[in-house]
Coordinates of C-alpha atoms and ligand atoms in Angstrom, one line a residue:
M1 CA -68.4 -44.6 30.0
I2 CA -69.7 -46.2 26.8
L3 CA -67.9 -48.8 25.4
G4 CA -69.8 -49.5 21.9
E5 CA -73.1 -51.1 22.7
E6 CA -72.0 -51.2 26.2
L7 CA -72.3 -48.9 29.3
V8 CA -69.1 -49.5 32.1
S9 CA -68.5 -47.7 35.3
V10 CA -65.0 -47.3 36.0
E11 CA -63.8 -46.8 39.7
P12 CA -61.7 -43.2 39.3
A13 CA -59.1 -44.4 42.2
T14 CA -58.3 -47.8 40.3
G15 CA -59.5 -47.4 37.1
N16 CA -61.1 -51.3 37.4
I17 CA -64.9 -51.6 35.8
M18 CA -67.4 -52.0 39.1
W19 CA -70.1 -52.1 36.5
R20 CA -72.0 -53.1 33.4
G21 CA -75.1 -52.5 31.6
V22 CA -77.0 -51.5 28.3
A23 CA -78.9 -48.3 27.0
G24 CA -82.2 -48.2 28.1
D25 CA -84.9 -47.9 25.2
V26 CA -86.5 -44.4 26.0
D27 CA -90.1 -45.3 24.2
V28 CA -90.7 -48.2 26.3
T29 CA -89.6 -46.3 29.7
V30 CA -91.7 -43.2 28.6
D31 CA -94.9 -45.2 27.8
R32 CA -94.2 -47.0 31.7
A33 CA -93.9 -43.5 33.3
R34 CA -96.7 -42.5 31.6
Q35 CA -99.2 -45.2 33.0
G36 CA -97.1 -44.8 36.4
F37 CA -98.1 -41.3 36.6
R38 CA -102.0 -41.8 35.7
R39 CA -101.9 -44.3 39.5
W40 CA -99.5 -41.8 40.9
A41 CA -100.8 -38.6 40.9
M42 CA -104.0 -39.7 42.0
E43 CA -102.8 -41.0 45.2
P44 CA -103.7 -38.8 48.1
L45 CA -101.0 -36.3 49.1
A46 CA -100.5 -38.0 52.5
R47 CA -100.2 -41.1 51.0
R48 CA -97.0 -39.9 48.7
M49 CA -95.5 -38.4 51.8
E50 CA -95.4 -41.6 53.9
L51 CA -94.0 -43.5 50.7
L52 CA -91.3 -40.8 50.6
R53 CA -90.7 -41.4 54.5
R54 CA -90.3 -45.2 54.1
F55 CA -87.6 -44.3 51.3
V56 CA -85.8 -42.3 54.4
N57 CA -86.3 -45.7 56.4
V58 CA -84.8 -47.6 53.4
V59 CA -82.1 -45.3 53.0
R60 CA -81.1 -45.2 56.4
K61 CA -81.5 -49.1 56.6
H62 CA -78.7 -49.1 53.5
D63 CA -76.5 -46.0 54.3
G64 CA -73.1 -47.8 54.7
A65 CA -73.6 -49.8 51.4
F66 CA -74.8 -46.5 49.9
A67 CA -72.0 -44.3 51.0
E68 CA -69.3 -47.1 49.9
L69 CA -71.1 -47.2 46.3
I70 CA -71.0 -43.4 46.3
A71 CA -67.1 -43.2 47.5
R72 CA -66.1 -46.1 45.0
E73 CA -67.9 -44.0 41.9
T74 CA -67.5 -40.9 42.2
G75 CA -64.1 -40.9 43.8
K76 CA -64.9 -39.1 46.5
P77 CA -63.9 -39.9 50.4
L78 CA -66.1 -41.9 52.5
W79 CA -66.4 -39.1 55.0
E80 CA -68.0 -37.2 52.3
A81 CA -70.1 -39.5 50.8
R82 CA -71.6 -40.3 53.9
T83 CA -72.9 -36.7 53.9
E84 CA -74.1 -37.1 50.1
V85 CA -76.4 -40.2 51.8
A86 CA -77.3 -37.9 54.5
A87 CA -78.7 -35.0 52.4
V88 CA -80.5 -37.7 50.5
M89 CA -82.6 -38.5 53.5
G90 CA -82.8 -34.8 54.4
K91 CA -84.1 -33.9 51.2
V92 CA -87.9 -35.3 51.9
E93 CA -89.1 -33.8 54.9
I94 CA -87.3 -30.3 53.7
S95 CA -89.5 -31.0 50.4
I96 CA -92.8 -31.8 52.3
T97 CA -92.2 -28.5 54.4
A98 CA -91.7 -26.3 51.1
Y99 CA -94.4 -28.2 49.0
A100 CA -96.3 -26.5 51.6
E101 CA -94.9 -22.9 51.9
R102 CA -94.6 -23.0 47.9
T103 CA -97.6 -24.8 46.4
G104 CA -100.0 -24.8 49.1
F105 CA -103.9 -25.1 48.7
T106 CA -105.5 -22.1 50.0
R107 CA -109.2 -21.4 49.8
R108 CA -111.5 -18.3 50.2
D109 CA -115.0 -18.1 50.5
V110 CA -116.7 -15.2 48.1
D111 CA -120.1 -14.2 47.6
L112 CA -123.1 -16.2 47.1
G113 CA -121.7 -18.9 48.7
G114 CA -119.1 -19.7 46.2
S115 CA -115.2 -20.1 47.0
M116 CA -112.0 -19.1 45.0
S117 CA -109.4 -21.7 45.5
L118 CA -106.1 -22.4 44.6
R119 CA -104.5 -26.1 43.8
H120 CA -101.3 -27.4 42.1
K121 CA -101.5 -29.9 39.2
P122 CA -98.5 -32.2 38.6
H123 CA -96.9 -32.0 35.0
G124 CA -97.2 -35.7 34.0
V125 CA -94.0 -37.4 33.1
M126 CA -90.4 -35.7 34.3
A127 CA -87.5 -36.3 33.0
V128 CA -84.6 -36.1 35.7
L129 CA -81.1 -35.6 34.0
G130 CA -78.1 -35.9 36.6
P131 CA -74.5 -35.1 36.9
Y132 CA -71.4 -37.2 37.9
N133 CA -70.2 -35.0 40.7
F134 CA -73.2 -35.7 43.1
P135 CA -74.8 -38.8 41.6
A136 CA -77.6 -39.3 44.2
H137 CA -78.0 -36.0 45.9
L138 CA -78.5 -33.8 43.1
P139 CA -81.0 -35.9 40.7
N140 CA -82.7 -37.0 44.5
G141 CA -83.1 -33.4 44.6
H142 CA -85.8 -33.1 41.6
I143 CA -86.8 -36.5 42.5
V144 CA -88.4 -35.7 45.4
P145 CA -90.1 -33.2 45.1
A146 CA -91.3 -34.2 42.0
L147 CA -92.7 -37.5 43.6
I148 CA -94.2 -35.6 46.2
A149 CA -96.4 -33.2 43.7
G150 CA -97.6 -36.3 42.0
N151 CA -95.1 -36.5 38.7
S152 CA -93.0 -39.9 37.6
I153 CA -89.9 -39.7 37.2
I154 CA -87.5 -41.0 34.5
L155 CA -84.1 -40.5 36.0
K156 CA -81.4 -40.5 32.9
P157 CA -78.2 -40.6 35.3
S158 CA -74.5 -39.1 34.1
E159 CA -72.9 -42.4 32.1
K160 CA -70.1 -41.7 34.4
T161 CA -72.1 -43.1 37.6
P162 CA -74.8 -45.4 36.7
A163 CA -74.4 -47.6 39.2
V164 CA -75.3 -44.9 42.3
A165 CA -78.6 -43.9 40.0
D166 CA -79.8 -47.6 40.2
F167 CA -79.0 -47.9 44.1
L168 CA -81.1 -45.1 44.2
V169 CA -84.0 -45.8 42.1
R170 CA -83.7 -49.8 44.1
C171 CA -84.6 -47.5 47.2
F172 CA -87.6 -46.1 46.0
H173 CA -88.8 -49.6 44.8
E174 CA -87.9 -51.0 48.5
A175 CA -90.3 -48.1 50.1
G176 CA -93.1 -49.3 47.9
I177 CA -93.2 -46.7 45.1
A178 CA -93.9 -48.5 42.1
D179 CA -91.2 -49.5 39.4
D180 CA -93.3 -47.3 36.5
V181 CA -93.2 -44.3 39.0
V182 CA -89.5 -44.0 39.4
Q183 CA -87.4 -45.7 36.8
C184 CA -83.6 -45.4 35.6
L185 CA -83.1 -45.1 31.6
H186 CA -79.3 -45.5 31.7
G187 CA -77.1 -43.9 28.3
G188 CA -75.1 -41.4 27.5
P189 CA -75.9 -37.8 26.4
D190 CA -77.8 -39.3 22.9
A191 CA -80.0 -40.9 25.7
G192 CA -80.6 -37.6 27.1
K193 CA -81.4 -36.1 24.0
A194 CA -84.2 -37.8 23.0
L195 CA -85.6 -38.1 26.2
V196 CA -85.8 -34.3 26.6
A197 CA -87.6 -34.5 23.0
H198 CA -89.7 -37.3 23.7
E199 CA -93.5 -35.8 22.6
D200 CA -94.6 -37.8 26.0
V201 CA -92.2 -36.2 28.5
N202 CA -94.2 -33.1 29.9
G203 CA -90.8 -31.7 32.0
V204 CA -86.9 -31.3 32.0
L205 CA -85.2 -31.0 35.3
F206 CA -81.4 -31.1 34.3
T207 CA -78.4 -30.5 36.2
G208 CA -75.4 -30.4 34.6
S209 CA -73.0 -28.4 32.2
A210 CA -73.8 -25.2 30.7
R211 CA -72.8 -26.7 27.6
A212 CA -75.3 -29.4 27.6
G213 CA -78.5 -27.2 29.5
I214 CA -78.0 -24.8 26.7
A215 CA -78.4 -27.5 24.1
I216 CA -81.5 -28.6 25.9
N217 CA -82.8 -25.0 26.4
R218 CA -82.5 -24.7 22.5
K219 CA -84.4 -28.0 21.7
L220 CA -86.9 -26.6 23.4
A221 CA -87.2 -23.5 22.5
S222 CA -90.6 -23.6 20.6
N223 CA -91.8 -26.2 22.7
P224 CA -93.2 -23.8 25.7
A225 CA -95.4 -26.5 27.0
K226 CA -92.7 -28.5 28.4
I227 CA -91.6 -26.9 32.1
V228 CA -87.6 -26.8 31.7
A229 CA -85.5 -25.9 34.9
L230 CA -81.8 -25.8 34.3
E231 CA -79.1 -25.8 37.1
M232 CA -75.8 -25.5 35.5
G233 CA -72.1 -24.8 36.5
G234 CA -70.1 -21.5 37.2
N235 CA -66.9 -19.6 37.2
N236 CA -67.2 -18.2 40.8
P237 CA -65.7 -15.6 42.6
I238 CA -64.1 -15.7 45.9
V239 CA -63.4 -12.0 47.2
A240 CA -60.7 -11.4 50.0
L241 CA -60.4 -7.9 52.1
P242 CA -58.1 -8.1 55.1
T243 CA -59.2 -9.6 58.2
P244 CA -57.1 -10.5 61.0
L245 CA -58.5 -14.4 60.7
I246 CA -55.8 -15.5 58.1
A247 CA -55.5 -19.1 58.9
D248 CA -59.4 -19.1 58.9
A249 CA -59.9 -17.1 55.4
A250 CA -57.1 -19.7 54.1
A251 CA -59.1 -22.2 55.5
T252 CA -62.4 -20.7 53.9
V253 CA -60.6 -20.8 50.7
I254 CA -59.2 -23.9 50.3
Q255 CA -62.7 -25.5 51.8
S256 CA -64.6 -23.8 48.6
A257 CA -61.9 -24.5 46.0
F258 CA -60.5 -27.8 46.9
M259 CA -63.7 -29.4 48.2
T260 CA -65.0 -32.8 46.2
S261 CA -61.4 -32.2 44.1
G262 CA -63.1 -28.7 42.9
Q263 CA -65.7 -30.6 41.2
R264 CA -68.7 -28.7 42.5
C265 CA -70.7 -26.4 40.6
T266 CA -70.5 -23.6 43.6
A267 CA -66.4 -24.4 44.3
A268 CA -64.6 -21.3 44.3
R269 CA -62.8 -20.9 40.8
R270 CA -61.1 -17.7 41.3
L271 CA -60.0 -16.1 44.2
I272 CA -59.8 -12.0 43.8
V273 CA -57.6 -10.5 46.4
V274 CA -56.8 -7.0 47.3
D275 CA -53.4 -5.8 47.1
R276 CA -53.3 -5.0 50.9
F277 CA -53.6 -8.4 51.8
Y278 CA -52.3 -10.2 49.3
D279 CA -49.1 -11.3 51.0
D280 CA -51.0 -12.6 53.9
L281 CA -53.7 -14.6 52.3
V282 CA -51.8 -16.1 49.6
P283 CA -49.1 -17.7 51.2
A284 CA -51.3 -19.2 53.7
V285 CA -53.5 -20.6 51.1
K286 CA -50.9 -22.4 49.5
A287 CA -49.4 -23.4 52.7
L288 CA -52.6 -25.5 53.6
A289 CA -52.9 -26.6 49.7
D290 CA -49.6 -28.2 50.3
R291 CA -50.6 -30.1 53.6
L292 CA -54.1 -31.4 52.0
I293 CA -54.5 -35.3 51.5
V294 CA -55.3 -36.3 48.3
D295 CA -55.6 -40.2 47.9
E296 CA -58.3 -42.7 47.3
P297 CA -61.8 -42.8 48.8
F298 CA -61.0 -45.3 51.9
A299 CA -57.8 -44.9 52.6
N300 CA -56.2 -44.3 55.6
P301 CA -56.3 -41.5 57.0
Q302 CA -59.1 -40.5 55.2
P303 CA -58.0 -37.8 52.4
F304 CA -59.6 -34.1 52.5
M305 CA -60.0 -35.3 48.8
G306 CA -59.9 -38.1 46.0
P307 CA -59.6 -38.4 42.6
V308 CA -61.1 -36.3 40.0
I309 CA -64.0 -38.7 37.9
D310 CA -62.0 -39.8 35.2
N311 CA -58.7 -39.9 33.1
A312 CA -60.0 -37.8 30.8
A313 CA -61.5 -35.1 33.1
A314 CA -57.5 -35.1 35.0
D315 CA -56.0 -34.6 31.0
Q316 CA -58.5 -31.7 30.3
L317 CA -57.2 -29.8 33.7
G318 CA -53.9 -30.2 33.2
D319 CA -54.1 -28.8 30.2
A320 CA -55.6 -25.8 31.3
F321 CA -53.4 -25.4 34.0
L322 CA -50.5 -25.4 31.2
E323 CA -52.4 -23.3 29.0
L324 CA -52.5 -20.7 31.9
M325 CA -49.1 -20.8 32.0
S326 CA -48.3 -20.7 28.5
R327 CA -50.2 -17.1 28.9
G328 CA -48.1 -15.7 31.7
G329 CA -49.7 -17.0 34.5
R330 CA -47.5 -17.8 37.6
P331 CA -47.8 -21.0 39.0
L332 CA -47.8 -21.1 42.8
S333 CA -48.7 -24.7 43.4
H334 CA -48.1 -27.0 40.2
L335 CA -51.4 -29.5 39.7
R336 CA -49.3 -32.2 40.2
R337 CA -50.4 -35.9 38.9
P338 CA -48.2 -38.7 41.0
D339 CA -49.8 -41.3 38.8
P340 CA -50.4 -40.5 34.8
N341 CA -52.5 -43.3 34.4
L342 CA -54.9 -42.1 37.5
P343 CA -56.9 -39.1 37.8
L344 CA -55.8 -38.1 41.2
L345 CA -54.3 -34.5 41.3
E346 CA -53.0 -32.4 43.7
P347 CA -54.4 -29.3 44.4
G348 CA -53.2 -26.7 41.8
I349 CA -53.0 -22.8 42.4
I350 CA -52.0 -20.4 39.2
D351 CA -51.8 -16.4 39.6
V352 CA -53.5 -15.1 36.6
T353 CA -53.3 -11.7 37.4
T354 CA -51.0 -10.4 34.6
L355 CA -53.2 -12.2 31.8
E356 CA -54.4 -10.1 29.5
E357 CA -57.6 -12.2 28.9
R358 CA -58.6 -14.8 31.8
P359 CA -60.9 -17.4 30.0
D360 CA -64.3 -17.3 31.0
V361 CA -64.8 -21.3 31.7
E362 CA -65.6 -23.4 34.1
L363 CA -62.4 -25.4 34.9
F364 CA -64.3 -28.5 37.1
G365 CA -61.2 -30.0 39.3
P366 CA -58.7 -28.6 41.6
L367 CA -57.6 -25.7 40.2
L368 CA -57.9 -22.1 41.6
Q369 CA -57.1 -19.0 39.8
V370 CA -55.4 -15.8 41.8
V371 CA -56.3 -12.2 40.8
R372 CA -54.9 -9.2 42.8
V373 CA -56.8 -6.2 42.9
A374 CA -56.3 -2.0 43.8
D375 CA -59.5 -2.3 46.2
L376 CA -63.0 -3.4 46.3
D377 CA -64.4 -1.2 43.5
E378 CA -61.8 -3.7 41.3
A379 CA -62.8 -6.8 43.2
I380 CA -66.3 -6.5 42.5
A381 CA -65.7 -5.5 38.3
E382 CA -63.3 -8.9 38.6
A383 CA -65.8 -10.8 40.5
N384 CA -68.9 -9.8 37.7
A385 CA -66.1 -10.4 34.6
T386 CA -68.1 -13.4 34.0
R387 CA -71.1 -15.0 32.0
Y388 CA -72.0 -17.1 35.1
G389 CA -73.4 -16.3 38.2
L390 CA -73.8 -19.0 40.5
S391 CA -72.3 -18.3 43.8
A392 CA -69.7 -16.1 45.4
S393 CA -68.3 -14.8 48.9
L394 CA -66.6 -12.5 50.3
I395 CA -64.0 -12.9 52.8
G396 CA -63.3 -10.5 55.6
G397 CA -64.0 -6.4 55.3
S398 CA -67.4 -4.8 57.1
P399 CA -71.1 -5.0 57.3
E400 CA -71.3 -2.4 54.8
D401 CA -68.7 -3.6 52.2
Y402 CA -70.7 -7.0 52.4
E403 CA -73.9 -5.0 51.9
R404 CA -72.3 -3.7 48.7
F405 CA -70.9 -6.9 47.4
W406 CA -74.6 -8.4 47.8
L407 CA -75.9 -5.6 45.7
E408 CA -73.5 -5.1 42.9
V409 CA -72.4 -8.9 42.2
N410 CA -74.2 -11.1 40.1
A411 CA -74.8 -14.5 41.8
G412 CA -77.5 -16.3 43.1
I413 CA -75.9 -17.6 46.0
I414 CA -73.6 -14.3 47.4
N415 CA -72.2 -15.4 51.0
W416 CA -69.6 -13.6 53.7
N417 CA -67.1 -15.5 55.9
K418 CA -68.2 -18.7 54.6
P419 CA -67.4 -20.8 51.4
T420 CA -68.8 -20.5 48.5
N421 CA -70.1 -23.8 48.2
G422 CA -72.3 -26.5 50.7
A423 CA -75.4 -24.7 49.9
S424 CA -78.2 -25.6 52.6
S425 CA -81.1 -27.8 51.1
A426 CA -83.6 -25.7 53.1
A427 CA -83.0 -22.3 51.0
P428 CA -83.4 -22.1 47.0
F429 CA -80.7 -23.0 44.9
G430 CA -79.8 -21.4 41.8
G431 CA -77.8 -19.3 39.7
I432 CA -78.4 -16.5 36.9
G433 CA -76.4 -15.9 33.2
L434 CA -75.2 -19.4 32.2
S435 CA -75.9 -20.8 35.9
G436 CA -79.3 -21.4 35.3
N437 CA -82.9 -19.9 33.8
H438 CA -84.4 -18.6 36.9
R439 CA -86.0 -21.8 38.0
P440 CA -83.5 -22.2 41.3
A441 CA -83.9 -26.0 42.9
A442 CA -83.7 -27.0 46.4
F443 CA -86.4 -25.1 48.5
Y444 CA -87.7 -23.7 45.6
A445 CA -87.9 -27.2 43.5
A446 CA -91.5 -27.0 44.5
D447 CA -92.1 -24.2 42.3
Y448 CA -91.3 -26.6 38.8
C449 CA -92.8 -29.6 40.0
A450 CA -96.3 -28.3 39.7
Y451 CA -98.3 -25.6 38.2
P452 CA -100.9 -23.5 39.7
V453 CA -104.7 -23.9 39.1
A454 CA -107.1 -21.0 40.2
S455 CA -110.7 -22.1 40.0
N456 CA -113.7 -20.0 41.2
T457 CA -116.7 -22.5 42.1
Q458 CA -120.3 -22.5 43.3
E459 CA -122.5 -25.6 44.0
Q460 CA -124.9 -24.7 41.7
P461 CA -125.0 -22.0 38.5
R462 CA -126.6 -18.6 40.4
A463 CA -125.7 -16.0 37.5
A464 CA -128.1 -13.2 35.9
I465 CA -127.2 -10.9 32.8
A466 CA -127.6 -7.5 34.3
M467 CA -126.9 -5.2 31.6
G468 CA -127.3 -5.0 27.7
L469 CA -130.5 -7.2 27.3
R470 CA -133.7 -5.9 25.2
D471 CA -137.0 -6.2 26.8
Ligands
LIG501 P1 -72.9 -32.9 31.6 O1 -73.4 -31.7 31.1 O2 -71.7 -33.2 30.7 O3 -73.7 -34.2 31.7 C1 -75.2 -33.9 32.4 C2 -76.3 -34.6 32.3 O4 -77.2 -34.4 31.2 C3 -75.6 -36.1 31.7 O5 -76.8 -37.6 32.2 C4 -75.5 -36.4 30.3 O6 -75.4 -37.6 30.0 C5 -76.6 -35.1 29.8 N1 -76.3 -34.7 28.4 C6 -75.3 -34.5 28.1 N2 -75.5 -33.5 27.0 C7 -77.0 -33.7 27.0 C8 -77.5 -32.8 25.4 N3 -77.4 -32.3 24.8 N4 -79.4 -33.4 26.1 C9 -79.3 -34.1 27.0 N5 -78.7 -34.4 28.0 C10 -77.3 -34.3 28.2 O7 -72.4 -32.7 33.1 P2 -71.4 -33.4 34.2 O8 -70.1 -33.4 33.4 O9 -71.7 -35.0 34.3 O10 -71.2 -32.4 35.9 C11 -70.6 -31.8 35.8 C12 -71.2 -30.3 35.2 O11 -72.5 -30.4 36.2 C13 -70.5 -29.2 35.7 O12 -70.4 -28.2 34.7 C14 -71.1 -28.7 37.0 O13 -70.9 -27.3 37.3 C15 -72.4 -28.6 37.0 N6 -73.5 -29.0 38.1 C16 -74.3 -28.1 38.6 C17 -75.1 -28.1 39.7 C18 -76.1 -27.0 40.2 O14 -76.9 -27.4 40.6 N7 -76.4 -26.0 39.4 C19 -74.7 -28.8 40.4 C20 -73.8 -30.0 40.0 C21 -73.1 -30.2 39.1
LIG502 C1 -72.9 -29.0 43.8 O1 -73.9 -29.2 43.8 O2 -72.1 -29.5 42.7 C2 -72.2 -28.5 45.0 C3 -73.5 -28.1 46.5 C4 -72.9 -27.0 47.2 O3 -71.9 -27.8 47.4 O4 -72.9 -25.9 47.0

């Protein structure tokens, strides 16, 4: 949060200030990153990989403290924060494999003793802009592949989670990666804007809302030299056809909609259920939602979900729920907020079938809209009634139904009998429409962290003009 000249981080579960800092200097940071890039890009690939493997050991050494910090600053339960730390560590080996597979080195001999080769060069200084919901794992998902490729990094974290970003960057330094190769630049959207526009920044790797991503895209539209990867939000559908496994179907819906208090880009926002399965599934989802423990991240027993990030987010979600009700939505579970001074929200479920126009917005929290449809045709049309296209899932149905769903639904992740979220780092991760700009992250991050250079070479010039010469 920005308080005048100061940046402060407020613990969602308590309202206490847990970190204070000031905004960084964009010009100074970019100058340092340029110097860092010159040295880092010259390091052999094997050395860069070795230092990143050391980074994993450093994170492992501090894993308990790291998870506690993530839990405090985001409000997510400690068990879940531990899974984020595990994802940070897992990223390195996945990215080393991806670098070799996606951007490796190839060479073949051609005539006259020459060779054709393909190698990849780093872009230079990369700005990584991160969101608050995974303040370590998601920036790290850009940083690690970009470092392997030889870029230097400026991380501009969310102003809501600066402490985790500092911790992450310190782990790179403790591993032996120089201070000017990975830096943290604190600040709000204005710092992000200045960084994105800086002429000495060669690439922008953004994870956040469609609103900010589009603003970045617009800003850089006349600058094709800068590589821009945009990982944005979603208004993700989970479609339910009949299955005898009702409890499992309900649990899959709950995981999709309410994990991380619904603060995942891949969270299911819309449960689209066919008429003949509605009375089996929807009461089961409601009953399970009513049992979810919502509490502070270190509570015992551990909660399923913690608070949303701050009171402003909780207010907005509350307003959105009321707005859906005022348009004719039928609440199945109210989005209760037991303490109006804290952002702890109980999961909200609302049937919006009768709404004439359903708002196509990302409601980033524990709020699930339910739509009743006649059949799979209508379900697919409803699933596609969005400008976003990040993730989608089908529950129940046959292999043929899933094949049709896969072909006709517009999204970058299309699952069957699995949640819409929990994407694997070992697969490409990205969406279409307002969800991304066709530069998927995770396994395919290697593609935007380096550019291909094709070379045709031989040790001596050997050429003759065979045609078109005067005697
Ligand atoms: P946000 O867009 O508000 O902020 C993200 C980052 O961009 C922050 O560092 C912020 O300071 C910066 N920023 C904001 N406006 C900017 C601008 N005009 N120019 C440059 N930088 C700017 O996002 P958030 O609220 O922190 O995170 C939640 C959002 O992130 C949700 O929409 C969620 O779906 C999305 N998200 C997407 C993915 C994905 O991989 N597709 C993953 C996680 C979260
Ligand atoms: C996210 O990046 O917000 C969630 C990733 C996932 O759980 O699929």
